[in-house]
Amino acid sequence: MSVDVRAAGAVLWRRAGDGFEVAVVHRPRYDDWSLPKGKVDPGETLAATAVREVREETGYRVVLGRHVAQSAYDVPARGGGGVLKKTVDYFSGEAGSGTFLANDEVDELRWLDAVSAERLLTRDADVRVLREFCALPVSLITVLLVRHGKAGKRDDWTGDDDLRPLSDAGQRQAEALRVLLPCFGPTRVFSAPRLRCVQTVKGVAEDLGVDVRHENLLSEEGYWPDPVLGIARFLAIAGGGGTPLIASQGGVIPDLISALADRDGTELAAARGGVVPSKKGSLWVLSFLPPAGDVGPRLASADYYPTPLPAPAPSRR
C-alpha cells in the first residue's frame, strides 16, 4: 500500500477505581470527537510521534505500551489535488503527569469509561481502535527486548569475542534506541554480559540513573545449555516490577520469543515461514498478562520494530 501521510496517536488511559477511563478529545476544526493523534514530523518514529502528539493535544505525558491498531483512509489533498492515503498507528498509552488546557487543535477533553467513550466517538475507525484496545486488559506488563547493534564481523575481530564493541553503525543504532526506548518507559536495564550488548543499552541506563545488570542466562553461551532455565529467568525479570529493558543476542531472541508464543498461544505476525526476526538494533515490545496465583506472566501481545530509525508500522502479534 502506498502511503502519502503517516500519523500516530494513542488510546490514552488512566486508572479509575477498579477500572479505567480513556481520553476522548474534541477538535473544533472538524467538530468531531476522536482519539488524540497527529502527523509524523520528519525524522520521527511512530512512537515518538504518538508521545509528542498526545502531549500537545491533551497536556499529558504518556508511556506507551502495545501497538493497538492501524487505521487507513483517504483524505483530500490541499488545493483540491485529489486524495491522499493516510495511515494512523495507535498505541496503548498510560497517562502520567499533566493537565489539559484548551488549545488550537483541541478545545475539550473528556475522561470516560470505554462504553461512554465509544458512544461519543464520531468515526467508526476510532471505535474499532477502541474495541481493539479493550480486547486485552490495560494492566499489562511491558518488556523491551533489544538485540545488540552492529559490531562488525566476528571473523575480523582478533580479541575476546565478549569484548567485541559496537561499530560506528552500531553506535548510531544505540543512540537511536536511546531516543526511542524512553517512549515505552523503561525502569530497569539488563544485558547479556557482552560488551556490544551492554553498549547498546548503556545510554538508556545512564539517562535513568541505573546500572546495567548482567544476565548470563540471556547470552548465547548461557542460554543454550538449558533454554528452560533461560526462559524462567526472563519471566522472573518480567514479573519483577516496572518495565524492564533487556539486551540480548540473535542466537537467543528468536528461540525465546517463539517458545513463549507457542506456550501462550500468541500469534507472531512478524514471523515469516516460522522464522522470528531479530535484526541487529531491533526491538521487540512484549506485553504480558500479570502473574495470577500460581500462574506467571503470560505473553499477550508482541510487536516487532526492525530498526530504531524512522520506519513503517510494526508487525503485530
mmCIF file of C-alpha atoms in Angstrom:
data_model
loop_
_atom_site.group_PDB
_atom_site.id
_atom_site.type_symbol
_atom_site.label_atom_id
_atom_site.label_comp_id
_atom_site.label_asym_id
_atom_site.label_seq_id
_atom_site.Cartn_x
_atom_site.Cartn_y
_atom_site.Cartn_z
ATOM 1 C CA MET A 1 0.000 0.000 0.000
ATOM 2 C CA SER A 2 1.350 3.393 -0.969
ATOM 3 C CA VAL A 3 1.079 5.798 1.956
ATOM 4 C CA ASP A 4 1.109 9.562 1.473
ATOM 5 C CA VAL A 5 0.503 10.716 5.070
ATOM 6 C CA ARG A 6 1.729 8.985 8.235
ATOM 7 C CA ALA A 7 0.319 9.758 11.654
ATOM 8 C CA ALA A 8 0.312 8.225 15.111
ATOM 9 C CA GLY A 9 -1.573 8.546 18.357
ATOM 10 C CA ALA A 10 -2.690 6.640 21.403
ATOM 11 C CA VAL A 11 -5.628 5.352 23.324
ATOM 12 C CA LEU A 12 -4.781 7.466 26.357
ATOM 13 C CA TRP A 13 -5.978 5.804 29.545
ATOM 14 C CA ARG A 14 -5.778 6.145 33.311
ATOM 15 C CA ARG A 15 -6.897 4.063 36.244
ATOM 16 C CA ALA A 16 -10.256 4.941 37.794
ATOM 17 C CA GLY A 17 -11.407 2.980 40.819
ATOM 18 C CA ASP A 18 -11.392 -0.697 39.917
ATOM 19 C CA GLY A 19 -11.411 0.083 36.199
ATOM 20 C CA PHE A 20 -10.042 2.619 33.765
ATOM 21 C CA GLU A 21 -11.025 5.654 31.733
ATOM 22 C CA VAL A 22 -9.939 6.747 28.262
ATOM 23 C CA ALA A 23 -9.477 10.265 26.943
ATOM 24 C CA VAL A 24 -11.640 11.477 24.061
ATOM 25 C CA VAL A 25 -10.870 14.883 22.551
ATOM 26 C CA HIS A 26 -12.970 17.403 20.637
ATOM 27 C CA ARG A 27 -11.354 19.033 17.612
ATOM 28 C CA PRO A 28 -13.095 22.327 16.735
ATOM 29 C CA ARG A 29 -11.626 22.346 13.233
ATOM 30 C CA TYR A 30 -13.590 19.210 12.355
ATOM 31 C CA ASP A 31 -16.235 19.433 15.101
ATOM 32 C CA ASP A 32 -15.619 15.789 15.963
ATOM 33 C CA TRP A 33 -14.710 13.624 18.951
ATOM 34 C CA SER A 34 -11.654 11.482 18.385
ATOM 35 C CA LEU A 35 -8.624 9.814 19.907
ATOM 36 C CA PRO A 36 -5.516 12.027 20.175
ATOM 37 C CA LYS A 37 -3.228 11.719 17.164
ATOM 38 C CA GLY A 38 -1.197 13.739 14.685
ATOM 39 C CA LYS A 39 1.158 13.684 11.718
ATOM 40 C CA VAL A 40 4.701 12.340 11.859
ATOM 41 C CA ASP A 41 7.386 15.014 11.770
ATOM 42 C CA PRO A 42 10.445 14.431 9.540
ATOM 43 C CA GLY A 43 12.890 12.053 11.225
ATOM 44 C CA GLU A 44 10.407 10.884 13.855
ATOM 45 C CA THR A 45 9.494 7.328 14.751
ATOM 46 C CA LEU A 46 5.825 6.481 15.095
ATOM 47 C CA ALA A 47 6.258 6.019 18.839
ATOM 48 C CA ALA A 48 7.851 9.444 19.227
ATOM 49 C CA THR A 49 5.026 10.995 17.210
ATOM 50 C CA ALA A 50 2.411 9.381 19.441
ATOM 51 C CA VAL A 51 4.104 10.665 22.600
ATOM 52 C CA ARG A 52 4.517 14.183 21.213
ATOM 53 C CA GLU A 53 1.019 14.468 19.776
ATOM 54 C CA VAL A 54 -0.650 13.203 22.944
ATOM 55 C CA ARG A 55 1.282 15.773 24.962
ATOM 56 C CA GLU A 56 0.457 18.601 22.552
ATOM 57 C CA GLU A 57 -3.249 17.789 22.297
ATOM 58 C CA THR A 58 -4.015 16.698 25.868
ATOM 59 C CA GLY A 59 -1.266 18.135 28.070
ATOM 60 C CA TYR A 60 -0.437 14.685 29.471
ATOM 61 C CA ARG A 61 2.838 12.810 29.420
ATOM 62 C CA VAL A 62 2.273 9.280 28.224
ATOM 63 C CA VAL A 63 4.049 5.944 28.498
ATOM 64 C CA LEU A 64 3.380 3.735 25.501
ATOM 65 C CA GLY A 65 2.634 0.039 25.598
ATOM 66 C CA ARG A 66 1.476 -2.304 22.876
ATOM 67 C CA HIS A 67 0.664 -1.263 19.324
ATOM 68 C CA VAL A 68 -3.127 -1.394 19.267
ATOM 69 C CA ALA A 69 -4.205 -0.903 15.668
ATOM 70 C CA GLN A 70 -3.652 0.897 12.401
ATOM 71 C CA SER A 71 -6.332 2.859 10.558
ATOM 72 C CA ALA A 72 -6.048 3.670 6.854
ATOM 73 C CA TYR A 73 -8.298 6.014 4.909
ATOM 74 C CA ASP A 74 -8.337 8.628 2.159
ATOM 75 C CA VAL A 75 -8.089 12.345 2.854
ATOM 76 C CA PRO A 76 -8.463 15.214 0.374
ATOM 77 C CA ALA A 77 -5.223 16.822 -0.771
ATOM 78 C CA ARG A 78 -4.804 20.505 -0.142
ATOM 79 C CA GLY A 79 -5.701 22.699 -3.062
ATOM 80 C CA GLY A 80 -8.134 20.164 -4.483
ATOM 81 C CA GLY A 81 -5.425 17.940 -5.922
ATOM 82 C CA GLY A 82 -7.184 14.610 -5.497
ATOM 83 C CA VAL A 83 -6.946 12.345 -2.440
ATOM 84 C CA LEU A 84 -4.117 11.076 -0.257
ATOM 85 C CA LYS A 85 -3.787 7.771 1.537
ATOM 86 C CA LYS A 86 -3.358 8.309 5.288
ATOM 87 C CA THR A 87 -2.467 5.745 7.940
ATOM 88 C CA VAL A 88 -2.651 6.300 11.685
ATOM 89 C CA ASP A 89 -0.924 3.943 14.117
ATOM 90 C CA TYR A 90 -2.348 3.794 17.632
ATOM 91 C CA PHE A 91 -0.587 2.640 20.776
ATOM 92 C CA SER A 92 -1.840 1.933 24.247
ATOM 93 C CA GLY A 93 -0.778 4.945 26.300
ATOM 94 C CA GLU A 94 -0.964 5.252 30.078
ATOM 95 C CA ALA A 95 -1.373 8.843 31.213
ATOM 96 C CA GLY A 96 1.254 10.302 33.507
ATOM 97 C CA SER A 97 1.510 13.813 34.869
ATOM 98 C CA GLY A 98 -0.200 16.651 33.099
ATOM 99 C CA THR A 99 -3.191 18.951 32.887
ATOM 100 C CA PHE A 100 -5.425 19.609 29.928
ATOM 101 C CA LEU A 101 -5.602 23.170 28.613
ATOM 102 C CA ALA A 102 -7.701 24.100 25.600
ATOM 103 C CA ASN A 103 -5.559 24.769 22.547
ATOM 104 C CA ASP A 104 -5.863 25.420 18.807
ATOM 105 C CA GLU A 105 -6.294 21.723 17.999
ATOM 106 C CA VAL A 106 -8.387 20.523 20.940
ATOM 107 C CA ASP A 107 -10.867 22.594 22.913
ATOM 108 C CA GLU A 108 -12.285 19.884 25.195
ATOM 109 C CA LEU A 109 -11.142 16.580 26.708
ATOM 110 C CA ARG A 110 -13.360 14.066 28.466
ATOM 111 C CA TRP A 111 -12.286 11.091 30.575
ATOM 112 C CA LEU A 112 -14.872 8.373 30.036
ATOM 113 C CA ASP A 113 -15.411 4.678 30.599
ATOM 114 C CA ALA A 114 -14.998 2.600 27.455
ATOM 115 C CA VAL A 115 -18.717 2.290 26.704
ATOM 116 C CA SER A 116 -19.341 6.027 27.038
ATOM 117 C CA ALA A 117 -16.221 6.811 25.004
ATOM 118 C CA GLU A 118 -17.378 4.531 22.190
ATOM 119 C CA ARG A 119 -20.734 6.288 22.082
ATOM 120 C CA LEU A 120 -19.098 9.712 21.898
ATOM 121 C CA LEU A 121 -16.509 8.966 19.205
ATOM 122 C CA THR A 122 -17.525 10.377 15.847
ATOM 123 C CA ARG A 123 -15.796 7.964 13.468
ATOM 124 C CA ASP A 124 -16.253 4.218 13.178
ATOM 125 C CA ALA A 125 -12.492 3.825 12.654
ATOM 126 C CA ASP A 126 -11.843 5.220 16.143
ATOM 127 C CA VAL A 127 -14.475 2.907 17.591
ATOM 128 C CA ARG A 128 -12.679 -0.072 16.055
ATOM 129 C CA VAL A 129 -9.388 1.099 17.579
ATOM 130 C CA LEU A 130 -11.009 1.459 20.993
ATOM 131 C CA ARG A 131 -12.535 -2.010 20.785
ATOM 132 C CA GLU A 132 -9.149 -3.484 19.878
ATOM 133 C CA PHE A 133 -7.666 -1.697 22.865
ATOM 134 C CA CYS A 134 -10.338 -3.149 25.140
ATOM 135 C CA ALA A 135 -9.704 -6.677 23.831
ATOM 136 C CA LEU A 136 -6.834 -7.005 26.330
ATOM 137 C CA PRO A 137 -6.539 -5.785 29.926
ATOM 138 C CA VAL A 138 -4.955 -2.377 30.418
ATOM 139 C CA SER A 139 -2.708 -3.631 33.218
ATOM 140 C CA LEU A 140 -0.210 -5.450 31.004
ATOM 141 C CA ILE A 141 3.478 -5.798 31.811
ATOM 142 C CA THR A 142 5.748 -4.375 29.125
ATOM 143 C CA VAL A 143 9.156 -5.946 28.483
ATOM 144 C CA LEU A 144 11.511 -4.289 25.991
ATOM 145 C CA LEU A 145 13.790 -6.850 24.334
ATOM 146 C CA VAL A 146 16.590 -5.442 22.162
ATOM 147 C CA ARG A 147 19.183 -7.174 20.030
ATOM 148 C CA HIS A 148 22.563 -5.502 20.251
ATOM 149 C CA GLY A 149 23.592 -3.114 17.484
ATOM 150 C CA LYS A 150 26.045 -3.845 14.717
ATOM 151 C CA ALA A 151 29.523 -4.839 15.868
ATOM 152 C CA GLY A 152 31.366 -5.718 12.675
ATOM 153 C CA LYS A 153 32.160 -9.244 11.547
ATOM 154 C CA ARG A 154 33.163 -11.781 14.161
ATOM 155 C CA ASP A 155 35.869 -13.167 11.847
ATOM 156 C CA ASP A 156 37.513 -9.734 11.627
ATOM 157 C CA TRP A 157 37.859 -9.431 15.407
ATOM 158 C CA THR A 158 41.027 -10.996 16.825
ATOM 159 C CA GLY A 159 40.348 -10.414 20.518
ATOM 160 C CA ASP A 160 37.969 -11.977 23.030
ATOM 161 C CA ASP A 161 34.547 -12.033 21.365
ATOM 162 C CA ASP A 162 32.940 -10.950 24.634
ATOM 163 C CA LEU A 163 34.809 -7.660 24.208
ATOM 164 C CA ARG A 164 33.873 -7.028 20.568
ATOM 165 C CA PRO A 165 32.455 -3.463 20.607
ATOM 166 C CA LEU A 166 29.773 -1.770 18.587
ATOM 167 C CA SER A 167 30.848 -0.454 15.203
ATOM 168 C CA ASP A 168 30.137 3.119 14.162
ATOM 169 C CA ALA A 169 26.842 1.909 12.666
ATOM 170 C CA GLY A 170 26.065 0.088 15.907
ATOM 171 C CA GLN A 171 26.756 3.231 17.921
ATOM 172 C CA ARG A 172 24.265 5.092 15.755
ATOM 173 C CA GLN A 173 21.699 2.366 16.380
ATOM 174 C CA ALA A 174 22.320 2.615 20.121
ATOM 175 C CA GLU A 175 21.808 6.391 20.027
ATOM 176 C CA ALA A 176 18.575 5.961 18.079
ATOM 177 C CA LEU A 177 17.378 3.414 20.642
ATOM 178 C CA ARG A 178 18.271 5.890 23.367
ATOM 179 C CA VAL A 179 15.671 8.207 21.839
ATOM 180 C CA LEU A 180 13.056 5.554 21.060
ATOM 181 C CA LEU A 181 13.046 3.409 24.201
ATOM 182 C CA PRO A 182 12.007 6.144 26.691
ATOM 183 C CA CYS A 183 8.680 6.327 24.830
ATOM 184 C CA PHE A 184 7.907 2.959 26.461
ATOM 185 C CA GLY A 185 9.040 3.958 29.941
ATOM 186 C CA PRO A 186 11.846 1.520 30.848
ATOM 187 C CA THR A 187 12.687 1.458 34.555
ATOM 188 C CA ARG A 188 15.311 -1.316 34.853
ATOM 189 C CA VAL A 189 18.076 -2.334 32.436
ATOM 190 C CA PHE A 190 19.536 -5.812 31.922
ATOM 191 C CA SER A 191 22.024 -7.146 29.398
ATOM 192 C CA ALA A 192 23.817 -10.262 28.337
ATOM 193 C CA PRO A 193 27.423 -9.796 29.559
ATOM 194 C CA ARG A 194 28.806 -8.963 26.123
ATOM 195 C CA LEU A 195 30.320 -5.535 25.547
ATOM 196 C CA ARG A 196 28.236 -4.930 22.415
ATOM 197 C CA CYS A 197 25.022 -5.776 24.299
ATOM 198 C CA VAL A 198 25.882 -3.539 27.242
ATOM 199 C CA GLN A 199 26.892 -0.667 24.952
ATOM 200 C CA THR A 200 23.526 -0.874 23.150
ATOM 201 C CA VAL A 201 21.542 -0.023 26.302
ATOM 202 C CA LYS A 202 24.133 1.820 28.390
ATOM 203 C CA GLY A 203 22.906 5.240 27.285
ATOM 204 C CA VAL A 204 19.354 4.458 28.382
ATOM 205 C CA ALA A 205 20.634 3.232 31.752
ATOM 206 C CA GLU A 206 22.668 6.422 32.201
ATOM 207 C CA ASP A 207 19.622 8.545 31.438
ATOM 208 C CA LEU A 208 17.616 6.587 34.026
ATOM 209 C CA GLY A 209 20.427 6.718 36.583
ATOM 210 C CA VAL A 210 20.516 2.929 36.978
ATOM 211 C CA ASP A 211 23.114 0.213 36.468
ATOM 212 C CA VAL A 212 23.092 -2.321 33.636
ATOM 213 C CA ARG A 213 22.666 -5.702 35.324
ATOM 214 C CA HIS A 214 24.413 -8.614 33.624
ATOM 215 C CA GLU A 215 22.312 -11.708 32.816
ATOM 216 C CA ASN A 216 24.456 -14.604 31.635
ATOM 217 C CA LEU A 217 21.408 -16.835 31.086
ATOM 218 C CA LEU A 218 20.304 -14.424 28.341
ATOM 219 C CA SER A 219 23.576 -14.684 26.427
ATOM 220 C CA GLU A 220 24.019 -17.321 23.733
ATOM 221 C CA GLU A 221 26.541 -19.267 25.825
ATOM 222 C CA GLY A 222 24.369 -19.111 28.945
ATOM 223 C CA TYR A 223 21.007 -19.739 27.292
ATOM 224 C CA TRP A 224 21.556 -22.793 25.119
ATOM 225 C CA PRO A 225 22.820 -25.307 27.706
ATOM 226 C CA ASP A 226 19.362 -25.002 29.334
ATOM 227 C CA PRO A 227 16.804 -22.842 27.446
ATOM 228 C CA VAL A 228 14.110 -23.640 30.014
ATOM 229 C CA LEU A 229 16.244 -22.045 32.703
ATOM 230 C CA GLY A 230 16.910 -19.024 30.473
ATOM 231 C CA ILE A 231 13.197 -18.536 29.791
ATOM 232 C CA ALA A 232 12.448 -18.882 33.501
ATOM 233 C CA ARG A 233 14.951 -16.132 34.260
ATOM 234 C CA PHE A 234 13.429 -13.925 31.570
ATOM 235 C CA LEU A 235 9.957 -14.405 33.074
ATOM 236 C CA ALA A 236 11.287 -13.665 36.548
ATOM 237 C CA ILE A 237 12.591 -10.342 35.253
ATOM 238 C CA ALA A 238 9.230 -9.683 33.561
ATOM 239 C CA GLY A 239 7.384 -10.285 36.819
ATOM 240 C CA GLY A 240 9.814 -8.278 38.937
ATOM 241 C CA GLY A 241 8.060 -4.927 38.625
ATOM 242 C CA GLY A 242 8.363 -1.877 36.409
ATOM 243 C CA THR A 243 9.244 -2.033 32.730
ATOM 244 C CA PRO A 244 12.463 -3.978 32.148
ATOM 245 C CA LEU A 245 14.735 -3.354 29.174
ATOM 246 C CA ILE A 246 16.841 -6.369 28.177
ATOM 247 C CA ALA A 247 19.648 -6.506 25.611
ATOM 248 C CA SER A 248 20.425 -9.952 24.212
ATOM 249 C CA GLN A 249 21.771 -11.705 21.125
ATOM 250 C CA GLY A 250 20.455 -13.015 17.835
ATOM 251 C CA GLY A 251 21.062 -16.594 18.931
ATOM 252 C CA VAL A 252 18.681 -16.189 21.881
ATOM 253 C CA ILE A 253 15.857 -13.814 20.992
ATOM 254 C CA PRO A 254 14.067 -15.825 18.247
ATOM 255 C CA ASP A 255 14.008 -19.039 20.280
ATOM 256 C CA LEU A 256 12.884 -17.294 23.461
ATOM 257 C CA ILE A 257 10.038 -15.415 21.782
ATOM 258 C CA SER A 258 8.947 -18.434 19.744
ATOM 259 C CA ALA A 259 8.853 -20.596 22.875
ATOM 260 C CA LEU A 260 6.757 -18.065 24.780
ATOM 261 C CA ALA A 261 4.383 -17.543 21.836
ATOM 262 C CA ASP A 262 3.900 -21.287 21.396
ATOM 263 C CA ARG A 263 3.338 -21.778 25.113
ATOM 264 C CA ASP A 264 0.789 -18.975 25.429
ATOM 265 C CA GLY A 265 -0.906 -19.244 22.011
ATOM 266 C CA THR A 266 0.207 -15.794 20.842
ATOM 267 C CA GLU A 267 0.340 -15.132 17.109
ATOM 268 C CA LEU A 268 3.579 -13.599 15.822
ATOM 269 C CA ALA A 269 2.597 -11.755 12.661
ATOM 270 C CA ALA A 270 6.188 -10.579 12.186
ATOM 271 C CA ALA A 271 7.369 -14.183 11.792
ATOM 272 C CA ARG A 272 7.759 -15.393 8.221
ATOM 273 C CA GLY A 273 7.891 -19.093 7.455
ATOM 274 C CA GLY A 274 8.160 -19.813 11.148
ATOM 275 C CA VAL A 275 11.255 -17.594 11.496
ATOM 276 C CA VAL A 276 11.100 -15.000 14.278
ATOM 277 C CA PRO A 277 13.003 -11.875 13.127
ATOM 278 C CA SER A 278 15.759 -10.306 15.197
ATOM 279 C CA LYS A 279 17.794 -7.797 13.223
ATOM 280 C CA LYS A 280 20.703 -6.044 14.891
ATOM 281 C CA GLY A 281 19.452 -2.990 16.735
ATOM 282 C CA SER A 282 15.844 -4.210 16.574
ATOM 283 C CA LEU A 283 13.237 -4.031 19.328
ATOM 284 C CA TRP A 284 10.504 -6.382 20.497
ATOM 285 C CA VAL A 285 7.826 -4.806 22.707
ATOM 286 C CA LEU A 286 6.388 -7.769 24.599
ATOM 287 C CA SER A 287 3.189 -7.379 26.611
ATOM 288 C CA PHE A 288 2.396 -9.892 29.351
ATOM 289 C CA LEU A 289 -0.643 -10.618 31.463
ATOM 290 C CA PRO A 290 0.434 -10.117 35.086
ATOM 291 C CA PRO A 291 1.067 -13.155 37.306
ATOM 292 C CA ALA A 292 -2.085 -14.551 38.888
ATOM 293 C CA GLY A 293 -1.914 -17.103 41.666
ATOM 294 C CA ASP A 294 0.477 -19.857 40.664
ATOM 295 C CA VAL A 295 0.476 -18.707 37.012
ATOM 296 C CA GLY A 296 3.366 -16.491 35.978
ATOM 297 C CA PRO A 297 3.379 -13.808 33.274
ATOM 298 C CA ARG A 298 1.703 -14.906 30.023
ATOM 299 C CA LEU A 299 2.559 -13.372 26.652
ATOM 300 C CA ALA A 300 -0.462 -11.483 25.316
ATOM 301 C CA SER A 301 0.997 -9.348 22.515
ATOM 302 C CA ALA A 302 4.306 -8.986 20.674
ATOM 303 C CA ASP A 303 5.255 -6.053 18.438
ATOM 304 C CA TYR A 304 8.437 -6.039 16.356
ATOM 305 C CA TYR A 305 10.317 -2.895 15.322
ATOM 306 C CA PRO A 306 13.092 -3.888 12.887
ATOM 307 C CA THR A 307 15.059 -0.683 13.319
ATOM 308 C CA PRO A 308 15.175 2.165 15.829
ATOM 309 C CA LEU A 309 15.258 4.657 12.966
ATOM 310 C CA PRO A 310 12.073 6.083 11.410
ATOM 311 C CA ALA A 311 10.286 3.080 9.905
ATOM 312 C CA PRO A 312 6.897 1.726 8.827
ATOM 313 C CA ALA A 313 4.448 0.476 11.422
ATOM 314 C CA PRO A 314 5.436 -2.569 13.478
ATOM 315 C CA SER A 315 4.271 -6.044 12.662
ATOM 316 C CA ARG A 316 1.849 -7.038 15.388
ATOM 317 C CA ARG A 317 1.022 -10.163 17.376
#
